[in-house]
Amino acid sequence: MGERFNLLPVSASEADRLHVLMADWQILADLAMADLVLWMPTKDDRFVAVAQCRPATGQTVHLDDVVGKHASPMRRERLGTTYSSGKIISADSPRWAGTYSVMETFIPVVVDGHTCAVMSRESGSGLTRIANMQAQWSASAADLLCQMMTRGEYPYDVAPTVGTLGAPRVSDGIMLVDGEGRLSEISPNALSCLRRIGLPQDLRGQVLAEAITDLISKENDPVEETLAVVVMGRASWVTEVETRLGTITLRALPLTNGKQRLGAVLLCRDVTEMRRREREMMSKDATIREIHHRVKNNLQTVHALLRMQTRRSDIPEVQSALQEAGRRVGTIAKVHDVLSRTLDETVDFDKLAKEVLALAASMASFEGDATAKIEGSFGTVGADAASALSVVLSELVTNAVEHGLEGERGTVVVRAHRDGPKLHVEVRNDGKSIPEGATMTGLGTRIVQTLVRGELSGTVEWANLPEGGSVATVNAVVDDL
């Protein structure tokens, strides 16, 4: 940013504080119902706008993006005075911008006793705005936050992550508590939030933390440790209140003057339906994992029965067919085993490929005469594609060992390359070449063709290598969603 706008250098702590301010200043803009613009001094003694924030609770005064624009001479004088004095300066008269006037206030951003930037708070006096008691006390709360900024008390050193799911916003509901935690002001949306969890309609003058704690205690539910700290306005953090009727989130913005606690702004949001959907999703995920677990158990039982039947047969052809069927069932069982231990319907196929390769190798009778290895990465694969891909890989490796090496010393190399949803796989062996007309004559190759074309929307080709041996090439489309 400094090189882009030719800014004066700032320290690491100042840069960090500015990033924290911009990450959370939407709340300040919404409380003030005003546009916020962050100005920083340049090396040629000017001020340039480096960031801006429009209010979600009122109409913007900047229809165009002001980032990158330099301040006019009149505004530059006020910015310079604010920057050098470290005090808030309000314009004596509105500035006309086309058909409406704009009232401006300039607030120094102080870090470690030094002003590193100036924030302008701009509201249109000629625009249609919400003129009610809520607008007045929320703007007063914004005034206190701006005063805290001049003392380096805002933005807070510790604050919750802005992108937290269900984090409350000003438009969701706001309340104001005094230094003793008594509720003094409340917006209509905040009133609805309290009613949603079962609190009386009017709690003005009461200690909000006590009312919420009493409500939770009546339901014999544990009280979250952070509840009192947040509701009393003593820490800038988020807590959640859940009753049998509903769930709300609360965030505190402490208002201080040095060591004196003036009160706090409390943001609240009704997240009842959001949490209900989350619980439904968790229940569905657990059900899906249980299904995969049971399918895996059933397939392993089938695999065991096939092995038992193989040992009871004296016919070599029957034994070979049963072994092949058992290997295929065991391969699919491994996929369901992995899915039963994950939170989503995706598989890290690099780990699964090693297990599939080991199973195919053992069933194909390696006996130390051949080695197998994997090069490259398969990446993350969706559940449907993982089942088909594991069977394809097992068949190709088995064919490479049984028909390419035929019990002789050699190497099977599986090479994988992932490019988004596209997957390129090669299974190479340095044994014998494929006899003319032999491709697609066996059951395994027909299974591979069917799965690659039908389940993986791809192609598979077999070819002989010039140096000896053969390669099977699979180009498929897999999705990790």
Short mmCIF file of C-alpha atoms in Angstrom, two decimals:
data_model
loop_
_atom_site.label_atom_id
_atom_site.label_comp_id
_atom_site.label_asym_id
_atom_site.label_seq_id
_atom_site.Cartn_x
_atom_site.Cartn_y
_atom_site.Cartn_z
CA MET A 1 0.00 0.00 0.00
CA GLY A 2 2.83 2.36 0.87
CA GLU A 3 4.48 2.09 -2.57
CA ARG A 4 1.13 2.31 -4.37
CA PHE A 5 0.09 5.60 -2.72
CA ASN A 6 3.57 7.02 -1.94
CA LEU A 7 2.78 7.01 1.79
CA LEU A 8 4.96 8.01 4.68
CA PRO A 9 6.37 4.90 6.38
CA VAL A 10 4.51 3.41 9.34
CA SER A 11 5.73 1.01 12.00
CA ALA A 12 4.69 -2.63 12.17
CA SER A 13 2.44 -1.98 15.19
CA GLU A 14 0.76 0.93 13.40
CA ALA A 15 0.18 -1.16 10.29
CA ASP A 16 -1.32 -3.96 12.39
CA ARG A 17 -3.65 -1.55 14.20
CA LEU A 18 -4.84 -0.06 10.89
CA HIS A 19 -5.62 -3.54 9.57
CA VAL A 20 -7.60 -4.31 12.74
CA LEU A 21 -9.53 -1.06 12.34
CA MET A 22 -10.46 -1.76 8.73
CA ALA A 23 -11.47 -5.32 9.57
CA ASP A 24 -14.05 -4.13 12.12
CA TRP A 25 -15.04 -0.59 11.17
CA GLN A 26 -18.29 -1.63 9.49
CA ILE A 27 -19.79 -1.60 13.00
CA LEU A 28 -18.64 1.99 13.54
CA ALA A 29 -20.06 3.08 10.17
CA ASP A 30 -23.41 1.44 10.96
CA LEU A 31 -23.62 2.96 14.44
CA ALA A 32 -22.83 6.43 13.10
CA MET A 33 -24.92 5.90 9.94
CA ALA A 34 -22.05 7.57 8.12
CA ASP A 35 -19.38 6.87 5.53
CA LEU A 36 -15.87 6.32 6.86
CA VAL A 37 -12.75 7.16 4.87
CA LEU A 38 -9.21 6.42 6.04
CA TRP A 39 -6.68 9.08 5.05
CA MET A 40 -2.91 8.73 5.28
CA PRO A 41 -0.16 11.30 4.69
CA THR A 42 2.03 11.03 1.60
CA LYS A 43 5.66 11.90 1.09
CA ASP A 44 4.68 15.04 -0.87
CA ASP A 45 2.71 16.51 2.08
CA ARG A 46 -0.71 15.50 0.85
CA PHE A 47 -3.35 13.08 2.13
CA VAL A 48 -4.71 10.17 0.11
CA ALA A 49 -7.74 7.96 0.79
CA VAL A 50 -6.55 4.38 1.31
CA ALA A 51 -9.83 2.73 2.37
CA GLN A 52 -13.52 3.50 2.76
CA CYS A 53 -16.56 1.93 4.38
CA ARG A 54 -20.21 2.61 3.57
CA PRO A 55 -22.97 2.23 6.17
CA ALA A 56 -25.50 -0.58 5.95
CA THR A 57 -27.93 1.39 8.15
CA GLY A 58 -28.08 4.58 6.09
CA GLN A 59 -27.50 6.07 2.68
CA THR A 60 -23.96 6.57 1.43
CA VAL A 61 -22.60 9.99 0.49
CA HIS A 62 -20.01 8.49 -1.87
CA LEU A 63 -21.54 7.00 -4.98
CA ASP A 64 -18.04 6.59 -6.45
CA ASP A 65 -15.00 4.85 -4.99
CA VAL A 66 -12.78 7.43 -3.29
CA VAL A 67 -9.81 5.12 -2.63
CA GLY A 68 -6.71 6.52 -4.31
CA LYS A 69 -8.04 10.10 -4.46
CA HIS A 70 -6.17 12.97 -2.81
CA ALA A 71 -7.86 15.39 -0.43
CA SER A 72 -8.86 18.82 -1.67
CA PRO A 73 -6.92 21.83 -0.32
CA MET A 74 -9.63 22.71 2.25
CA ARG A 75 -9.99 19.15 3.45
CA ARG A 76 -6.20 18.73 3.45
CA GLU A 77 -5.90 21.61 5.94
CA ARG A 78 -8.35 19.97 8.35
CA LEU A 79 -6.71 16.57 7.92
CA GLY A 80 -3.31 18.11 8.65
CA THR A 81 -4.57 19.84 11.78
CA THR A 82 -6.15 16.62 13.04
CA TYR A 83 -3.01 14.65 12.26
CA SER A 84 -0.67 17.05 14.05
CA SER A 85 -2.89 17.83 17.05
CA GLY A 86 -4.24 14.33 17.66
CA LYS A 87 -7.68 15.82 18.39
CA ILE A 88 -11.09 15.38 16.78
CA ILE A 89 -12.04 18.25 14.49
CA SER A 90 -15.56 18.81 13.18
CA ALA A 91 -16.29 21.03 10.21
CA ASP A 92 -18.08 24.30 11.08
CA SER A 93 -20.32 24.10 8.05
CA PRO A 94 -21.42 21.35 5.65
CA ARG A 95 -19.54 20.68 2.45
CA TRP A 96 -21.70 20.68 -0.65
CA ALA A 97 -21.41 17.66 -2.92
CA GLY A 98 -23.68 18.16 -5.89
CA THR A 99 -27.30 18.39 -4.72
CA TYR A 100 -26.71 17.58 -1.04
CA SER A 101 -24.49 18.71 1.80
CA VAL A 102 -22.05 16.60 3.78
CA MET A 103 -21.07 17.07 7.41
CA GLU A 104 -17.51 15.93 8.14
CA THR A 105 -15.71 14.98 11.33
CA PHE A 106 -12.00 14.09 11.35
CA ILE A 107 -10.74 11.58 13.93
CA PRO A 108 -7.05 10.81 14.50
CA VAL A 109 -6.04 7.14 14.59
CA VAL A 110 -3.59 6.95 17.49
CA VAL A 111 -1.22 4.04 18.09
CA ASP A 112 1.27 4.11 20.98
CA GLY A 113 0.67 7.84 21.47
CA HIS A 114 1.37 8.69 17.82
CA THR A 115 -1.13 9.61 15.10
CA CYS A 116 -0.58 7.38 12.06
CA ALA A 117 -3.73 8.17 10.04
CA VAL A 118 -6.95 10.18 10.07
CA MET A 119 -10.46 8.79 9.65
CA SER A 120 -13.18 11.05 8.29
CA ARG A 121 -16.78 10.44 9.32
CA GLU A 122 -19.09 11.82 6.66
CA SER A 123 -22.89 11.98 6.76
CA GLY A 124 -25.28 13.67 4.37
CA SER A 125 -27.50 16.19 6.10
CA GLY A 126 -29.63 16.53 2.99
CA LEU A 127 -30.21 12.78 2.56
CA THR A 128 -33.19 10.84 3.85
CA ARG A 129 -32.08 9.36 7.16
CA ILE A 130 -33.66 7.53 10.07
CA ALA A 131 -34.53 10.28 12.51
CA ASN A 132 -35.50 8.52 15.74
CA MET A 133 -34.21 7.95 19.25
CA GLN A 134 -32.25 4.87 18.19
CA ALA A 135 -30.34 6.92 15.61
CA GLN A 136 -29.45 9.45 18.29
CA TRP A 137 -28.11 7.08 20.93
CA SER A 138 -26.34 4.84 18.42
CA ALA A 139 -24.62 7.92 16.98
CA SER A 140 -23.65 8.92 20.53
CA ALA A 141 -22.12 5.47 21.01
CA ALA A 142 -20.18 6.00 17.78
CA ASP A 143 -18.95 9.33 19.20
CA LEU A 144 -17.57 7.53 22.26
CA LEU A 145 -15.78 4.97 20.08
CA CYS A 146 -14.24 7.77 18.04
CA GLN A 147 -13.03 9.45 21.24
CA MET A 148 -11.52 6.13 22.32
CA MET A 149 -9.67 6.05 19.00
CA THR A 150 -7.88 9.30 19.89
CA ARG A 151 -6.62 7.65 23.11
CA GLY A 152 -5.56 4.44 21.38
CA GLU A 153 -8.32 2.45 23.11
CA TYR A 154 -10.14 1.56 19.86
CA PRO A 155 -9.89 -0.64 17.86
CA TYR A 156 -9.54 -3.21 20.62
CA ASP A 157 -6.36 -5.20 21.13
CA VAL A 158 -8.42 -8.40 21.31
CA ALA A 159 -11.58 -8.83 19.24
CA PRO A 160 -13.51 -11.75 17.77
CA THR A 161 -13.08 -12.77 14.17
CA VAL A 162 -15.39 -10.67 12.01
CA GLY A 163 -16.27 -13.55 9.69
CA THR A 164 -17.49 -15.82 12.49
CA LEU A 165 -20.66 -17.61 11.42
CA GLY A 166 -23.61 -15.98 13.12
CA ALA A 167 -21.65 -12.96 14.39
CA PRO A 168 -24.10 -10.12 15.16
CA ARG A 169 -24.23 -6.89 13.16
CA VAL A 170 -25.69 -3.49 14.01
CA SER A 171 -28.68 -4.10 11.75
CA ASP A 172 -29.46 -7.34 13.62
CA GLY A 173 -30.04 -5.53 16.90
CA ILE A 174 -28.17 -3.22 19.29
CA MET A 175 -28.43 -2.47 23.01
CA LEU A 176 -26.68 -0.01 25.28
CA VAL A 177 -25.73 -0.87 28.87
CA ASP A 178 -24.23 1.46 31.45
CA GLY A 179 -21.11 0.90 33.52
CA GLU A 180 -23.03 -1.35 35.93
CA GLY A 181 -24.44 -3.54 33.16
CA ARG A 182 -27.98 -2.07 33.33
CA LEU A 183 -29.87 -1.94 30.07
CA SER A 184 -30.50 1.68 29.10
CA GLU A 185 -31.39 1.53 25.38
CA ILE A 186 -32.56 -1.21 23.03
CA SER A 187 -33.47 -1.33 19.34
CA PRO A 188 -36.63 -3.06 18.03
CA ASN A 189 -34.60 -5.91 16.51
CA ALA A 190 -32.73 -6.45 19.77
CA LEU A 191 -36.05 -6.48 21.60
CA SER A 192 -37.22 -9.27 19.29
CA CYS A 193 -34.01 -11.21 20.00
CA LEU A 194 -34.61 -11.10 23.75
CA ARG A 195 -38.23 -12.10 23.30
CA ARG A 196 -37.09 -15.02 21.13
CA ILE A 197 -35.17 -16.61 24.02
CA GLY A 198 -38.00 -15.96 26.48
CA LEU A 199 -37.04 -12.72 28.27
CA PRO A 200 -39.67 -10.11 29.25
CA GLN A 201 -40.35 -7.40 26.73
CA ASP A 202 -38.95 -4.45 28.70
CA LEU A 203 -35.74 -4.87 30.70
CA ARG A 204 -34.66 -1.22 30.76
CA GLY A 205 -33.07 -0.37 34.09
CA GLN A 206 -32.30 -4.00 34.92
CA VAL A 207 -28.91 -5.76 34.89
CA LEU A 208 -29.11 -7.70 31.66
CA ALA A 209 -26.57 -10.35 32.72
CA GLU A 210 -28.66 -11.23 35.77
CA ALA A 211 -31.85 -11.54 33.72
CA ILE A 212 -30.21 -13.85 31.18
CA THR A 213 -28.48 -15.95 33.87
CA ASP A 214 -31.75 -16.38 35.78
CA LEU A 215 -33.51 -17.49 32.61
CA ILE A 216 -30.85 -20.11 31.84
CA SER A 217 -30.77 -21.33 35.46
CA LYS A 218 -34.54 -21.95 35.42
CA GLU A 219 -33.98 -24.39 32.56
CA ASN A 220 -31.18 -26.12 34.51
CA ASP A 221 -28.71 -25.43 31.71
CA PRO A 222 -25.03 -24.54 32.33
CA VAL A 223 -24.09 -20.88 31.99
CA GLU A 224 -21.25 -20.20 29.55
CA GLU A 225 -18.17 -18.72 31.21
CA THR A 226 -17.93 -15.78 28.82
CA LEU A 227 -21.60 -14.79 29.22
CA ALA A 228 -21.29 -12.40 32.17
CA VAL A 229 -18.09 -10.83 30.84
CA VAL A 230 -19.69 -10.06 27.47
CA VAL A 231 -23.16 -8.99 28.66
CA MET A 232 -21.65 -6.72 31.33
CA GLY A 233 -19.59 -5.12 28.56
CA ARG A 234 -16.23 -5.82 30.14
CA ALA A 235 -14.58 -7.53 27.14
CA SER A 236 -14.83 -7.24 23.38
CA TRP A 237 -15.91 -10.77 22.68
CA VAL A 238 -18.81 -12.92 21.47
CA THR A 239 -21.00 -15.28 23.45
CA GLU A 240 -24.07 -17.35 22.67
CA VAL A 241 -27.28 -17.72 24.68
CA GLU A 242 -29.36 -20.81 24.03
CA THR A 243 -32.70 -21.64 25.64
CA ARG A 244 -35.44 -24.09 24.78
CA LEU A 245 -37.13 -21.31 22.76
CA GLY A 246 -34.25 -20.03 20.69
CA THR A 247 -30.60 -19.01 20.34
CA ILE A 248 -28.98 -15.59 20.04
CA THR A 249 -25.38 -14.41 19.75
CA LEU A 250 -24.12 -11.37 21.64
CA ARG A 251 -21.04 -9.23 21.06
CA ALA A 252 -19.83 -6.48 23.38
CA LEU A 253 -18.14 -3.22 22.39
CA PRO A 254 -16.84 -1.79 25.70
CA LEU A 255 -16.98 2.00 26.06
CA THR A 256 -14.14 3.32 28.20
CA ASN A 257 -12.29 6.45 29.14
CA GLY A 258 -8.91 5.30 30.30
CA LYS A 259 -9.55 2.91 33.19
CA GLN A 260 -13.12 4.13 33.65
CA ARG A 261 -15.84 1.91 32.23
CA LEU A 262 -18.63 3.99 30.69
CA GLY A 263 -20.76 1.08 29.52
CA ALA A 264 -20.94 -0.96 26.32
CA VAL A 265 -22.74 -1.41 23.06
CA LEU A 266 -24.15 -4.93 22.73
CA LEU A 267 -24.84 -6.36 19.30
CA CYS A 268 -27.27 -9.27 19.15
CA ARG A 269 -28.51 -11.62 16.45
CA ASP A 270 -31.19 -14.29 16.34
CA VAL A 271 -29.43 -17.45 15.10
CA THR A 272 -32.11 -19.96 16.07
CA GLU A 273 -32.78 -21.22 12.56
CA MET A 274 -29.08 -21.17 11.67
CA ARG A 275 -28.19 -23.39 14.63
CA ARG A 276 -31.14 -25.70 13.89
CA ARG A 277 -29.85 -26.22 10.34
CA GLU A 278 -26.34 -26.84 11.70
CA ARG A 279 -27.68 -29.52 14.06
CA GLU A 280 -29.58 -31.13 11.19
CA MET A 281 -26.43 -31.17 9.08
CA MET A 282 -24.41 -32.71 11.94
CA SER A 283 -27.09 -35.37 12.36
CA LYS A 284 -27.07 -36.09 8.63
CA ASP A 285 -23.26 -36.28 8.59
CA ALA A 286 -23.29 -38.74 11.50
CA THR A 287 -25.93 -40.83 9.73
CA ILE A 288 -23.92 -40.91 6.51
CA ARG A 289 -20.76 -41.95 8.37
CA GLU A 290 -22.70 -44.71 10.13
CA ILE A 291 -24.00 -45.95 6.77
CA HIS A 292 -20.47 -46.07 5.36
CA HIS A 293 -19.34 -47.95 8.47
CA ARG A 294 -22.06 -50.57 8.11
CA VAL A 295 -21.48 -50.95 4.37
CA LYS A 296 -17.78 -51.45 5.09
CA ASN A 297 -18.58 -54.13 7.68
CA ASN A 298 -20.93 -55.92 5.29
CA LEU A 299 -18.37 -55.84 2.48
CA GLN A 300 -15.68 -57.17 4.77
CA THR A 301 -18.03 -60.03 5.72
CA VAL A 302 -18.57 -60.81 2.03
CA HIS A 303 -14.82 -60.63 1.51
CA ALA A 304 -14.26 -63.12 4.35
CA LEU A 305 -16.92 -65.49 2.94
CA LEU A 306 -15.26 -65.40 -0.48
CA ARG A 307 -11.90 -66.29 1.08
CA MET A 308 -13.47 -69.19 2.94
CA GLN A 309 -15.10 -70.43 -0.26
CA THR A 310 -11.79 -70.11 -2.09
CA ARG A 311 -10.08 -72.41 0.42
CA ARG A 312 -12.88 -74.99 0.11
CA SER A 313 -12.59 -75.24 -3.69
CA ASP A 314 -10.19 -77.63 -5.43
CA ILE A 315 -10.65 -76.15 -8.89
CA PRO A 316 -7.92 -73.62 -9.81
CA GLU A 317 -10.21 -71.62 -12.10
CA VAL A 318 -12.81 -71.25 -9.35
CA GLN A 319 -10.16 -70.28 -6.80
CA SER A 320 -8.79 -67.60 -9.15
CA ALA A 321 -12.26 -66.18 -9.84
CA LEU A 322 -13.14 -66.06 -6.15
CA GLN A 323 -9.84 -64.39 -5.30
CA GLU A 324 -10.46 -61.73 -7.94
CA ALA A 325 -13.98 -61.10 -6.61
CA GLY A 326 -12.67 -60.91 -3.04
CA ARG A 327 -10.02 -58.36 -4.05
CA ARG A 328 -12.63 -56.15 -5.72
CA VAL A 329 -14.96 -56.30 -2.75
CA GLY A 330 -12.06 -55.56 -0.37
CA THR A 331 -11.06 -52.53 -2.46
CA ILE A 332 -14.54 -51.01 -2.25
CA ALA A 333 -14.65 -51.77 1.48
CA LYS A 334 -11.50 -49.68 2.00
CA VAL A 335 -13.20 -46.66 0.40
CA HIS A 336 -16.18 -46.94 2.75
CA ASP A 337 -13.79 -47.41 5.67
CA VAL A 338 -12.13 -44.08 4.85
CA LEU A 339 -15.49 -42.33 4.35
CA SER A 340 -16.74 -43.59 7.71
CA ARG A 341 -13.90 -41.68 9.41
CA THR A 342 -14.28 -38.32 7.62
CA LEU A 343 -16.58 -35.37 8.23
CA ASP A 344 -17.41 -34.88 4.57
CA GLU A 345 -17.95 -36.92 1.43
CA THR A 346 -14.37 -36.57 0.18
CA VAL A 347 -11.32 -38.82 0.29
CA ASP A 348 -7.61 -38.05 0.40
CA PHE A 349 -6.90 -40.49 -2.40
CA ASP A 350 -3.13 -40.41 -1.99
CA LYS A 351 -3.46 -42.35 1.27
CA LEU A 352 -6.15 -44.63 -0.12
CA ALA A 353 -4.09 -45.38 -3.23
CA LYS A 354 -1.27 -46.80 -1.10
CA GLU A 355 -3.69 -49.18 0.62
CA VAL A 356 -5.27 -50.21 -2.69
CA LEU A 357 -1.82 -50.79 -4.20
CA ALA A 358 -0.78 -52.96 -1.25
CA LEU A 359 -3.99 -55.03 -1.48
CA ALA A 360 -3.67 -55.51 -5.23
CA ALA A 361 -0.01 -56.44 -4.84
CA SER A 362 -0.69 -59.06 -2.18
CA MET A 363 -3.55 -60.62 -4.14
CA ALA A 364 -1.40 -60.68 -7.29
CA SER A 365 1.40 -62.59 -5.47
CA PHE A 366 4.32 -60.18 -5.42
CA GLU A 367 6.46 -62.55 -3.34
CA GLY A 368 9.36 -60.10 -3.38
CA ASP A 369 9.99 -60.40 -7.14
CA ALA A 370 8.51 -57.01 -7.99
CA THR A 371 8.30 -53.54 -6.50
CA ALA A 372 5.54 -50.98 -6.78
CA LYS A 373 5.52 -47.24 -6.11
CA ILE A 374 3.35 -44.16 -6.56
CA GLU A 375 4.58 -40.91 -8.06
CA GLY A 376 2.68 -37.62 -8.08
CA SER A 377 -0.59 -36.87 -6.34
CA PHE A 378 -4.23 -37.82 -6.85
CA GLY A 379 -5.50 -35.06 -4.57
CA THR A 380 -8.92 -35.03 -2.89
CA VAL A 381 -11.63 -37.03 -4.62
CA GLY A 382 -15.39 -37.15 -4.03
CA ALA A 383 -16.97 -40.30 -2.58
CA ASP A 384 -18.59 -41.50 -5.82
CA ALA A 385 -15.43 -41.05 -7.87
CA ALA A 386 -13.27 -42.59 -5.13
CA SER A 387 -15.07 -45.95 -5.29
CA ALA A 388 -14.76 -46.21 -9.06
CA LEU A 389 -11.17 -44.91 -9.13
CA SER A 390 -10.01 -47.35 -6.45
CA VAL A 391 -11.41 -50.34 -8.38
CA VAL A 392 -9.84 -49.07 -11.61
CA LEU A 393 -6.45 -48.62 -9.93
CA SER A 394 -6.67 -52.07 -8.33
CA GLU A 395 -7.50 -53.73 -11.64
CA LEU A 396 -4.73 -51.97 -13.55
CA VAL A 397 -2.07 -52.77 -10.94
CA THR A 398 -3.19 -56.40 -10.72
CA ASN A 399 -3.10 -56.77 -14.50
CA ALA A 400 0.34 -55.15 -14.64
CA VAL A 401 1.69 -57.67 -12.11
CA GLU A 402 -0.07 -60.79 -13.35
CA HIS A 403 0.20 -60.24 -17.11
CA GLY A 404 3.08 -57.78 -17.43
CA LEU A 405 5.58 -59.17 -14.92
CA GLU A 406 4.17 -62.72 -14.67
CA GLY A 407 6.05 -63.44 -11.43
CA GLU A 408 9.37 -62.09 -12.73
CA ARG A 409 11.43 -59.34 -11.16
CA GLY A 410 10.19 -55.90 -12.22
CA THR A 411 8.62 -52.59 -11.23
CA VAL A 412 5.10 -51.19 -11.39
CA VAL A 413 4.92 -47.41 -11.27
CA VAL A 414 1.67 -45.48 -10.76
CA ARG A 415 2.00 -41.87 -11.86
CA ALA A 416 -0.76 -39.39 -11.03
CA HIS A 417 -1.20 -35.75 -12.00
CA ARG A 418 -4.13 -33.57 -10.89
CA ASP A 419 -5.23 -30.42 -12.70
CA GLY A 420 -8.41 -29.16 -11.08
CA PRO A 421 -11.17 -31.69 -11.74
CA LYS A 422 -9.03 -33.47 -14.35
CA LEU A 423 -6.93 -36.47 -13.32
CA HIS A 424 -4.24 -38.16 -15.43
CA VAL A 425 -3.01 -41.58 -14.24
CA GLU A 426 -0.44 -43.92 -15.76
CA VAL A 427 0.23 -47.48 -14.59
CA ARG A 428 3.56 -48.63 -16.04
CA ASN A 429 5.41 -51.91 -15.81
CA ASP A 430 8.80 -52.91 -17.25
CA GLY A 431 7.83 -56.52 -17.93
CA LYS A 432 6.34 -58.03 -21.06
CA SER A 433 4.53 -56.17 -23.79
CA ILE A 434 0.82 -56.66 -24.45
CA PRO A 435 0.19 -59.38 -27.05
CA GLU A 436 -1.59 -58.20 -30.16
CA GLY A 437 -5.35 -58.40 -29.75
CA ALA A 438 -5.16 -59.17 -26.03
CA THR A 439 -6.48 -55.82 -24.81
CA MET A 440 -10.10 -55.88 -23.63
CA THR A 441 -10.27 -59.66 -23.66
CA GLY A 442 -10.28 -60.07 -19.85
CA LEU A 443 -12.91 -59.28 -17.24
CA GLY A 444 -10.63 -56.82 -15.44
CA THR A 445 -10.09 -54.62 -18.49
CA ARG A 446 -13.80 -54.62 -19.28
CA ILE A 447 -14.51 -53.50 -15.70
CA VAL A 448 -11.94 -50.73 -16.10
CA GLN A 449 -13.49 -49.54 -19.37
CA THR A 450 -16.99 -49.51 -17.90
CA LEU A 451 -16.02 -47.59 -14.76
CA VAL A 452 -13.79 -45.05 -16.50
CA ARG A 453 -16.35 -44.22 -19.17
CA GLY A 454 -19.46 -44.41 -17.01
CA GLU A 455 -18.41 -43.24 -13.53
CA LEU A 456 -15.36 -41.09 -14.25
CA SER A 457 -16.41 -39.56 -17.60
CA GLY A 458 -12.99 -40.36 -19.03
CA THR A 459 -10.96 -42.60 -21.29
CA VAL A 460 -8.48 -45.44 -20.81
CA GLU A 461 -5.85 -46.66 -23.28
CA TRP A 462 -3.24 -49.43 -23.23
CA ALA A 463 0.05 -49.22 -25.11
CA ASN A 464 3.43 -50.94 -25.27
CA LEU A 465 6.57 -49.06 -24.21
CA PRO A 466 9.55 -48.86 -26.60
CA GLU A 467 11.93 -50.06 -23.87
CA GLY A 468 9.68 -52.98 -23.02
CA GLY A 469 6.66 -53.38 -20.82
CA SER A 470 3.33 -51.58 -21.14
CA VAL A 471 1.41 -48.60 -19.84
CA ALA A 472 -2.27 -48.06 -19.12
CA THR A 473 -3.30 -44.38 -19.30
CA VAL A 474 -6.45 -43.06 -17.66
CA ASN A 475 -7.79 -39.56 -18.21
CA ALA A 476 -10.75 -38.95 -15.92
CA VAL A 477 -12.84 -36.22 -14.39
CA VAL A 478 -13.07 -36.35 -10.60
CA ASP A 479 -14.73 -33.84 -8.31
CA ASP A 480 -13.78 -33.15 -4.69
CA LEU A 481 -17.14 -31.58 -3.85
#
